[in-house]
PDB file of C-alpha atoms in Angstrom:
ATOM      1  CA  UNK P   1      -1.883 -26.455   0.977  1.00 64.00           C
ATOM      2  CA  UNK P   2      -4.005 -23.405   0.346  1.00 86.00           C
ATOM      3  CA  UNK P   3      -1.724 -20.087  -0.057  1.00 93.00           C
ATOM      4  CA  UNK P   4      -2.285 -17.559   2.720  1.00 98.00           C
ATOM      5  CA  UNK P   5      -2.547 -14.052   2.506  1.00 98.00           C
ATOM      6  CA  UNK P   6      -0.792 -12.187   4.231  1.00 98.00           C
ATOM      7  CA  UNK P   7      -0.455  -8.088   4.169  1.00 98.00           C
ATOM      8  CA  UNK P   8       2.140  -5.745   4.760  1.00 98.00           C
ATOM      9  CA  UNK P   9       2.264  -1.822   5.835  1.00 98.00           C
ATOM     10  CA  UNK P  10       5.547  -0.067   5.170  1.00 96.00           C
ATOM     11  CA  UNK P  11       5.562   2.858   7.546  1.00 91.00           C
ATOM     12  CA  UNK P  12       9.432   3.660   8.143  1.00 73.00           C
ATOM     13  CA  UNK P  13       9.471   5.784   5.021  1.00 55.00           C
ATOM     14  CA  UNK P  14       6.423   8.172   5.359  1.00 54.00           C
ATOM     15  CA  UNK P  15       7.249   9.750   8.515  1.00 50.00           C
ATOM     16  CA  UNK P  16       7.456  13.268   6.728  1.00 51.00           C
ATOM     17  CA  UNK P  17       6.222  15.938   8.622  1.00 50.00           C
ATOM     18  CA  UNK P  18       3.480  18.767   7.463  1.00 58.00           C
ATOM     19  CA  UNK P  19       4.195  21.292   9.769  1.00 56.00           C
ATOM     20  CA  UNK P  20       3.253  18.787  12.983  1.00 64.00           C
ATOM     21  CA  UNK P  21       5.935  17.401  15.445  1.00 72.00           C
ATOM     22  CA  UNK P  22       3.885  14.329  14.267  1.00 84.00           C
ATOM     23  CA  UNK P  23       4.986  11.735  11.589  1.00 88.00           C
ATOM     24  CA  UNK P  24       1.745  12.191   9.103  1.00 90.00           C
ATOM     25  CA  UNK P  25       0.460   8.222   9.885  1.00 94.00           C
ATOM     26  CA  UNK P  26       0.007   9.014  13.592  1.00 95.00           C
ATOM     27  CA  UNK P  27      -2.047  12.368  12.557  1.00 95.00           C
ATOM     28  CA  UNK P  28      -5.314  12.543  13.975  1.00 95.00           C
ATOM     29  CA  UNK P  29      -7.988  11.244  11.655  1.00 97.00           C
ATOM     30  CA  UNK P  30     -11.549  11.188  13.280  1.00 97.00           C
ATOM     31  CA  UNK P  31     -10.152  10.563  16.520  1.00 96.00           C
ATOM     32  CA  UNK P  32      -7.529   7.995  15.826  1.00 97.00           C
ATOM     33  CA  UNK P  33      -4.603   7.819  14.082  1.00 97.00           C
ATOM     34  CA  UNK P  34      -4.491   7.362  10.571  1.00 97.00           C
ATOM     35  CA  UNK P  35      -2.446   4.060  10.730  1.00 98.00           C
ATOM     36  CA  UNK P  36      -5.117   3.090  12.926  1.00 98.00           C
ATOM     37  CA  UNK P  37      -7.939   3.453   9.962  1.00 98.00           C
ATOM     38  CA  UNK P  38      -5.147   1.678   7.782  1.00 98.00           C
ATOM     39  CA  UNK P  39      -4.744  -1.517   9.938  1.00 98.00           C
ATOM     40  CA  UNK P  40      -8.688  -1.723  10.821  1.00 97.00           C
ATOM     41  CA  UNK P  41      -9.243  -3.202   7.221  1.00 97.00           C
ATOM     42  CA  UNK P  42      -6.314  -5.853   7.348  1.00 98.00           C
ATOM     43  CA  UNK P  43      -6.257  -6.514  11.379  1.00 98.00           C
ATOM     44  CA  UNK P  44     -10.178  -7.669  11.026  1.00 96.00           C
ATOM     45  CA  UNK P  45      -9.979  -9.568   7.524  1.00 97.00           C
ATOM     46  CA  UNK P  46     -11.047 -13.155   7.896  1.00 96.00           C
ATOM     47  CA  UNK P  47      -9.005 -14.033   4.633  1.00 96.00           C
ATOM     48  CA  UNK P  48      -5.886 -12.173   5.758  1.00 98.00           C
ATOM     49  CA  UNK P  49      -3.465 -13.964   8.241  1.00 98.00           C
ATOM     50  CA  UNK P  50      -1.513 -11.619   9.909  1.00 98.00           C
ATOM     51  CA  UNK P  51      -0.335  -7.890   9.455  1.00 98.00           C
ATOM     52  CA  UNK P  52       3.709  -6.797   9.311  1.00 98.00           C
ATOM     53  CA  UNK P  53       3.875  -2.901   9.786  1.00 98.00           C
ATOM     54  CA  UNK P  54       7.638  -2.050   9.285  1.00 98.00           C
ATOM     55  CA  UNK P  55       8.668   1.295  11.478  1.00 96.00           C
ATOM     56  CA  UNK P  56      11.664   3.117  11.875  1.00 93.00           C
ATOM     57  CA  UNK P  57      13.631   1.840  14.713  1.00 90.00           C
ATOM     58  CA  UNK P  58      13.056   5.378  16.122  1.00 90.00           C
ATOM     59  CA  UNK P  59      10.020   5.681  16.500  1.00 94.00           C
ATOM     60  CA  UNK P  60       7.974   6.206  19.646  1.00 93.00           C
ATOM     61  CA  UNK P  61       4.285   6.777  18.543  1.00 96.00           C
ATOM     62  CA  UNK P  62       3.752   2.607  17.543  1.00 97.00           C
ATOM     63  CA  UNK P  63       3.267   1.945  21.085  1.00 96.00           C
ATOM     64  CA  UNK P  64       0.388   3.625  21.998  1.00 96.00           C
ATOM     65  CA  UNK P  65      -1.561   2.942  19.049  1.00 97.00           C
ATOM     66  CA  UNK P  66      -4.658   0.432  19.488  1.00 97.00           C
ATOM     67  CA  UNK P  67      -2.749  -2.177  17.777  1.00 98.00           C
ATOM     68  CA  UNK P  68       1.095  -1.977  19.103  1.00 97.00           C
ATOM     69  CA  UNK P  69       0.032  -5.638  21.258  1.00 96.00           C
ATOM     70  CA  UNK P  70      -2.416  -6.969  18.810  1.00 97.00           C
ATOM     71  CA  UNK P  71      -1.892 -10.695  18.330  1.00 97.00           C
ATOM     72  CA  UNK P  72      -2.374 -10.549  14.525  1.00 97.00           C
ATOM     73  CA  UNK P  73      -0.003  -7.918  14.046  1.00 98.00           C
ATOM     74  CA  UNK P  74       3.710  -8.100  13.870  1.00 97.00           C
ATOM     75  CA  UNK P  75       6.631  -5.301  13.647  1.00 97.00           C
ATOM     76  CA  UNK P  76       9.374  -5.451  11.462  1.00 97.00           C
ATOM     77  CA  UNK P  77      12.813  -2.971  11.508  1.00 96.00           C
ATOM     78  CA  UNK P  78      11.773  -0.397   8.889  1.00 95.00           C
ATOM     79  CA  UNK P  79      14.538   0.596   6.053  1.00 95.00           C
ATOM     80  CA  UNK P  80      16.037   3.151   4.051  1.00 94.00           C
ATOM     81  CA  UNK P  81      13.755   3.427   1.456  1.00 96.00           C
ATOM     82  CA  UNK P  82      10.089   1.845   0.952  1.00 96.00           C
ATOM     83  CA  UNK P  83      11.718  -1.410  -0.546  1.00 97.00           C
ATOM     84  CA  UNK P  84      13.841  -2.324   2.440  1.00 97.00           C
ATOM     85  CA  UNK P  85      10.897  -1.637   4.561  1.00 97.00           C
ATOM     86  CA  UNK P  86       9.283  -4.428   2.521  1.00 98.00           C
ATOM     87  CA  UNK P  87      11.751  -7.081   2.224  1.00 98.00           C
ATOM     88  CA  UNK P  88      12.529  -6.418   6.546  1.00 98.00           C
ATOM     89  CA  UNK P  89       8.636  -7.121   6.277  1.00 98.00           C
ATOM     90  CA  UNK P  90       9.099 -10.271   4.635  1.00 98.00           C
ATOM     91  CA  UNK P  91      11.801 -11.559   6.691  1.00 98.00           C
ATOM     92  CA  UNK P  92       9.490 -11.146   9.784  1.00 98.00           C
ATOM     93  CA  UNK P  93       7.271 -13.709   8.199  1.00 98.00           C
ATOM     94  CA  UNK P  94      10.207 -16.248   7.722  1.00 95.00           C
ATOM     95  CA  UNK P  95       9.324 -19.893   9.009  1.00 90.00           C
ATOM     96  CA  UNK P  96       5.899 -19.370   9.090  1.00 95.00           C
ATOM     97  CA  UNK P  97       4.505 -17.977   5.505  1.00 97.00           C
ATOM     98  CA  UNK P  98       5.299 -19.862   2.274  1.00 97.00           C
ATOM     99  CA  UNK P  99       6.951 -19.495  -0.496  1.00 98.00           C
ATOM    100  CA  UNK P 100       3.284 -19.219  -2.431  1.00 98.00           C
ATOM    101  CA  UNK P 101       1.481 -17.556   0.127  1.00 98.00           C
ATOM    102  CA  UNK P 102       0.362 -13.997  -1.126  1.00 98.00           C
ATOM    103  CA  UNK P 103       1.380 -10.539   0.217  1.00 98.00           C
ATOM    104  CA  UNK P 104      -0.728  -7.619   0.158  1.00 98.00           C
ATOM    105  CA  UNK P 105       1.234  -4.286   0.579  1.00 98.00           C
ATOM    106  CA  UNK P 106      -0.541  -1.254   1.536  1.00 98.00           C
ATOM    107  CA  UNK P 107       0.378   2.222   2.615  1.00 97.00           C
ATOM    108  CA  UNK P 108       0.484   3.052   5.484  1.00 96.00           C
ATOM    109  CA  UNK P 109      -0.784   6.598   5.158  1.00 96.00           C
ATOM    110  CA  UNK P 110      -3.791   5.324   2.761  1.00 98.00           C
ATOM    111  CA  UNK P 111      -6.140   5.225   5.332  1.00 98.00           C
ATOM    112  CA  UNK P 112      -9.371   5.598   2.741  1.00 98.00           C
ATOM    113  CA  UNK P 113      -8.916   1.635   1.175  1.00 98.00           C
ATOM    114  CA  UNK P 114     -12.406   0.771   0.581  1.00 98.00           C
ATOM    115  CA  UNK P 115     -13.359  -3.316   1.712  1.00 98.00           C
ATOM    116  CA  UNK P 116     -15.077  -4.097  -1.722  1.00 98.00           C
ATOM    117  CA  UNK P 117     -12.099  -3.084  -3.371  1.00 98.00           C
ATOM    118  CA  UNK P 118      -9.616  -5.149  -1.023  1.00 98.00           C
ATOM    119  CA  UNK P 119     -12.174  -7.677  -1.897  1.00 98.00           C
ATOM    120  CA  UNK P 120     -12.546  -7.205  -5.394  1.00 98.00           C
ATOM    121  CA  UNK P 121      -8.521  -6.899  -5.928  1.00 98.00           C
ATOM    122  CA  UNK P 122      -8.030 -10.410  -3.570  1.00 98.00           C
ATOM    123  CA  UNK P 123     -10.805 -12.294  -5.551  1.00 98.00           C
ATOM    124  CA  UNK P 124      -9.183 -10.856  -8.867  1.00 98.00           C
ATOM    125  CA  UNK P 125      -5.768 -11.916  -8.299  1.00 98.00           C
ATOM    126  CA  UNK P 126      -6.164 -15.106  -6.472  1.00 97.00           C
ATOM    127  CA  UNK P 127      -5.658 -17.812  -9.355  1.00 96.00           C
ATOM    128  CA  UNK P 128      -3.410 -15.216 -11.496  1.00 98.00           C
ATOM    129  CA  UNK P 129       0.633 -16.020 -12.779  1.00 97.00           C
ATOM    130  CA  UNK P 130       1.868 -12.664 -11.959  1.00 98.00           C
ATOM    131  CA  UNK P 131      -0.209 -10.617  -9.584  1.00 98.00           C
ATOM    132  CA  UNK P 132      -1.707  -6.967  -9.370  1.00 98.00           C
ATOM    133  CA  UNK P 133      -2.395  -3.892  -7.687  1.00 98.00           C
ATOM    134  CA  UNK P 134      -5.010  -1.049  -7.635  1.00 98.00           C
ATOM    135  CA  UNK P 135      -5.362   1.721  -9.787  1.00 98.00           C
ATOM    136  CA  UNK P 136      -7.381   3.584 -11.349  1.00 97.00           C
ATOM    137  CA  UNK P 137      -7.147   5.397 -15.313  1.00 97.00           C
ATOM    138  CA  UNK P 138      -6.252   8.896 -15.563  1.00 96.00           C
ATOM    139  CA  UNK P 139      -9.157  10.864 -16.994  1.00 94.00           C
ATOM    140  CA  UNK P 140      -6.866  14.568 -16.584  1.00 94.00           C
ATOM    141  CA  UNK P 141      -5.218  15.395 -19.374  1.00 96.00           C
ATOM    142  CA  UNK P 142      -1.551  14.616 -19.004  1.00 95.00           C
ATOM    143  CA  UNK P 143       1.351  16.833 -20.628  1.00 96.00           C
ATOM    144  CA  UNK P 144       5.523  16.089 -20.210  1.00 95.00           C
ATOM    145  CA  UNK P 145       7.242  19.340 -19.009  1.00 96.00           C
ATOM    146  CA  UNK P 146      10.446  20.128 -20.617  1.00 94.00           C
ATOM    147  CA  UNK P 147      13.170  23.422 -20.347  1.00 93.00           C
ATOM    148  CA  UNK P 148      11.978  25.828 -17.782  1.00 93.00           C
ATOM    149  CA  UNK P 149       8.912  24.214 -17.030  1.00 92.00           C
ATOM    150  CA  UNK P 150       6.970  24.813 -20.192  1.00 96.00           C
ATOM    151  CA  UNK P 151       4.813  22.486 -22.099  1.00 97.00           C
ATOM    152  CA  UNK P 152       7.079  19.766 -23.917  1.00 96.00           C
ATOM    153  CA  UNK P 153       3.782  17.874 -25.192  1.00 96.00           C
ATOM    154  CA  UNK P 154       0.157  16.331 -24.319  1.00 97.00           C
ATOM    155  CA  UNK P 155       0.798  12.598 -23.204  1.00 94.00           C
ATOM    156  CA  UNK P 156      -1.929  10.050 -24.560  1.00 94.00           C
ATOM    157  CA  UNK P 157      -3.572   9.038 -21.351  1.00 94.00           C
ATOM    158  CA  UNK P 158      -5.746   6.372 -23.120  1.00 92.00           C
ATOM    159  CA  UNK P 159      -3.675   3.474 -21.380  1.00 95.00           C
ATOM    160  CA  UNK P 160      -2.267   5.584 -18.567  1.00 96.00           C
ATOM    161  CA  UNK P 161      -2.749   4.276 -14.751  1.00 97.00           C
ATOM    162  CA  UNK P 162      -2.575   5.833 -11.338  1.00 97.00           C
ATOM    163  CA  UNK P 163      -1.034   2.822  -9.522  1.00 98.00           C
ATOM    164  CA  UNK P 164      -2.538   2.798  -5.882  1.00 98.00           C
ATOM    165  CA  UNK P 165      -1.781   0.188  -3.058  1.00 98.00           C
ATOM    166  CA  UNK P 166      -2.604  -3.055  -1.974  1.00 98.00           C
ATOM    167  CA  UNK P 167      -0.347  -4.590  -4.352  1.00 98.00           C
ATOM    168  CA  UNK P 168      -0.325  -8.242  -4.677  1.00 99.00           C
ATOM    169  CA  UNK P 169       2.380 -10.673  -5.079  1.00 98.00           C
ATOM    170  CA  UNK P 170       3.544 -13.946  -4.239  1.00 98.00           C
ATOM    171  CA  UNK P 171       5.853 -13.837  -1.002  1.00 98.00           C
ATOM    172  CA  UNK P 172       8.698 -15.748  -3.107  1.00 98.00           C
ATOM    173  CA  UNK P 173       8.206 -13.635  -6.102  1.00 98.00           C
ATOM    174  CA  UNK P 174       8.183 -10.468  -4.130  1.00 98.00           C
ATOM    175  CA  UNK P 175      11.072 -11.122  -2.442  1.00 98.00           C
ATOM    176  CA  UNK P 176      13.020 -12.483  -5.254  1.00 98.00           C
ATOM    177  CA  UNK P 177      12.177  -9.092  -7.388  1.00 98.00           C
ATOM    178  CA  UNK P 178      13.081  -7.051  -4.547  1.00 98.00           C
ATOM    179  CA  UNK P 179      16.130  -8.567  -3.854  1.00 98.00           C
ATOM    180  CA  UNK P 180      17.411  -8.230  -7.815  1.00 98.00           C
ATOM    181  CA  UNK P 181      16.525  -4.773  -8.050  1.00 98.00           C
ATOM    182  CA  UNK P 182      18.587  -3.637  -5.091  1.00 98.00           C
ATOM    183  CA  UNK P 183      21.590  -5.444  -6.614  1.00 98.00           C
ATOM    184  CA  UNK P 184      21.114  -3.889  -9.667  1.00 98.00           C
ATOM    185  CA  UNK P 185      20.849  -0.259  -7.550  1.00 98.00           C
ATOM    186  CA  UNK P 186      17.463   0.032  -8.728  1.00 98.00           C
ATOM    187  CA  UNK P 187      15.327   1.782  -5.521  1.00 97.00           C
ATOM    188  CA  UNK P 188      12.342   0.906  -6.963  1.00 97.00           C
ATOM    189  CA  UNK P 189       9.277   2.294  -5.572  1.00 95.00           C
ATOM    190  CA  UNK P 190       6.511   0.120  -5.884  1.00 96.00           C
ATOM    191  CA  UNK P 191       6.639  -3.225  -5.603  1.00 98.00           C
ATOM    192  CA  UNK P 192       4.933  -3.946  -9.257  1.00 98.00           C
ATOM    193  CA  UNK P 193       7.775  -1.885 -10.751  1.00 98.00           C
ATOM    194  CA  UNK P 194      10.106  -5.013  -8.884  1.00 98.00           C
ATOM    195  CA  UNK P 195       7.764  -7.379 -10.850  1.00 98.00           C
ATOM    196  CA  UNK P 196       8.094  -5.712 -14.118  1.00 98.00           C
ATOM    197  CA  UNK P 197      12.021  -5.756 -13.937  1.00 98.00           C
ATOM    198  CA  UNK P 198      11.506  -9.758 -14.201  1.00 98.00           C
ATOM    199  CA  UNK P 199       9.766  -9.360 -17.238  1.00 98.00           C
ATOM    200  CA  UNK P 200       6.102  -9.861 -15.708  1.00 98.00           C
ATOM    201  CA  UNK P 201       3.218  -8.085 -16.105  1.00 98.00           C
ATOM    202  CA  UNK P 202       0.919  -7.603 -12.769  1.00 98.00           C
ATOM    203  CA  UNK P 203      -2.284  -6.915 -13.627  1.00 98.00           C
ATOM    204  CA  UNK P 204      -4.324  -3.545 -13.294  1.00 98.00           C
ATOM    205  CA  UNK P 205      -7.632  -3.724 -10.930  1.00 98.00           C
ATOM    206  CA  UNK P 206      -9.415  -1.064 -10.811  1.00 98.00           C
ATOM    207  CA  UNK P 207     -10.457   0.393  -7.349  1.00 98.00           C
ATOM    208  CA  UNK P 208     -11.876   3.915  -6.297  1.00 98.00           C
ATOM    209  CA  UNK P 209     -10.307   7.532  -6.489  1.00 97.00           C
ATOM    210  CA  UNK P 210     -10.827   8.070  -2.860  1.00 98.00           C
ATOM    211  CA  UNK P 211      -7.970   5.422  -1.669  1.00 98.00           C
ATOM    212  CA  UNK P 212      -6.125   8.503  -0.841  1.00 97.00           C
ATOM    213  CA  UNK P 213      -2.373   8.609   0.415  1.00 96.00           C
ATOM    214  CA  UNK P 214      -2.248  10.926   3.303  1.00 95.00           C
ATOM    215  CA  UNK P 215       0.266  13.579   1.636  1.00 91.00           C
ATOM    216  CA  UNK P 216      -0.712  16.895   2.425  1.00 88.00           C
ATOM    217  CA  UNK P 217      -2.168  18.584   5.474  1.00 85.00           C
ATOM    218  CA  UNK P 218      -5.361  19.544   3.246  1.00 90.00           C
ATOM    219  CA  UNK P 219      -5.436  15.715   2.693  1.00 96.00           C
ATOM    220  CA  UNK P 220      -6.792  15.379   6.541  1.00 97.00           C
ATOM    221  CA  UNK P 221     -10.638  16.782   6.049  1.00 97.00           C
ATOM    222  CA  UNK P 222     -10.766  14.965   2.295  1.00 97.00           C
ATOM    223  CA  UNK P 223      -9.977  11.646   4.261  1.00 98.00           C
ATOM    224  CA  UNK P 224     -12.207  12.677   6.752  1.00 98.00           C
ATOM    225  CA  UNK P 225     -15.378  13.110   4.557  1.00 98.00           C
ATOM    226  CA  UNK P 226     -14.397   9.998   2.572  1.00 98.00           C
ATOM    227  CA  UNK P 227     -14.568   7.462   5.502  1.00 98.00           C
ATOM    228  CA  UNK P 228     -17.777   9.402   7.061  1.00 98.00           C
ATOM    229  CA  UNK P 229     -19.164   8.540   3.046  1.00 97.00           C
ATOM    230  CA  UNK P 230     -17.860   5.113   3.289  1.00 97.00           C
ATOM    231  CA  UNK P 231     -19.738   4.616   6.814  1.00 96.00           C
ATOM    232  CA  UNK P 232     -16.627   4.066   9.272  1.00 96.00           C
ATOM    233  CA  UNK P 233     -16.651   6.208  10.968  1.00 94.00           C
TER     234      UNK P 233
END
């Protein structure tokens, strides 16, 4: 059987305010909300199966988003931390994904993700052993702060990464990694840094600077700009 893909927004754990009575993924983005820009990519994917989002059982902005009652997309019991969010996320898909099917984990609040680069990261990663995510190399030069926030030294940023989302893993695998680090007390926060604590490498694709994460309120008009560039909207 051919492995399905699958993708999965974690949303419990970026309900941060800034300065708005709003969580930041239900912020106003071009006249929808920004988890609305996020799904768009994943809910209308012809390769993609079905979409998890995992939300905070408190939360009552979901429901009136366009895709609260889309068939295609699920909702899972968010968690404490980003990795609970994701392994709620896979249980959702219990009994119906395998084993080998892959998961693509996104950000909620990265509403920017470009389709040639979900492309280019899917087609990448298909046949691989481990897996991968986005990224892109870090062209600023990078220095390690020590006592009283002065200069400790210059960090070689020759094979230095900004790690960006989807990430791409096998459901099994995933789950497995996840799993182990929590038992260890390890909170990771990505999901490659679960991969890595199996000994694995997940490989580095490299995607576009403006796959933003919605952070800041100044973050708003530079999303704005980048999907009028990017023709959506």
């Amino acid at each position: 059987m051919t492995a399905r893909l699958w993708a999965i927004l974690p949303a419990a754990g970026v309900g941060r305010r800034m300065g708005s009575a709003v969580p930041k993924q239900y912020l106003e983005l071009a006249g929808r909300a920004v988890i609305e820009h996020t799904l768009e990519l994943f809910v209308s994917h012809d390769r993609i199966a079905g979409v998890v989002v995992a939300l905070g059982v408190e939360d009552g902005y979901w429901d009136s988003t366009a895709y609260a009652a889309h068939p295609r997309v699920r909702r899972a019991p968010g968690g404490a931390e980003r990795c609970h969010s994701v392994l709620n996320a896979l249980a959702v898909l219990d009994g119906e994904a395998d084993a080998d099917d892959w998961v693509l984990v996104h950000d909620a609040a990265r509403p920017c993700l470009r389709p040639d680069d979900l492309e280019r990261l899917i087609d990448a990663l298909l046949d691989d052993q481990v897996g991968g995510l986005l990224g892109i190399q870090v062209r600023d030069t990078m220095k390690r702060a020590g006592a009283g926030e002065r200069i400790d030294t210059t960090v070689d940023r020759s094979s230095l990464w900004h790690a960006y989302t989807p990430q791409m893993f096998r459901l099994g695998l995933l789950r497995r990694a996840l799993h182990e680090a929590l038992e260890a007390g390890d909170l990771v926060t990505d999901d490659a840094s679960a991969i890595e604590r199996l000994g694995l490498a997940p490989r580095l694709i490299e995607g576009h600077a403006d796959n933003i994460k919605i952070t800041r309120a100044e973050d708003l008009p530079l999303a704005h700009f980048y999907l009028q560039r990017q023709g959506r909207i």
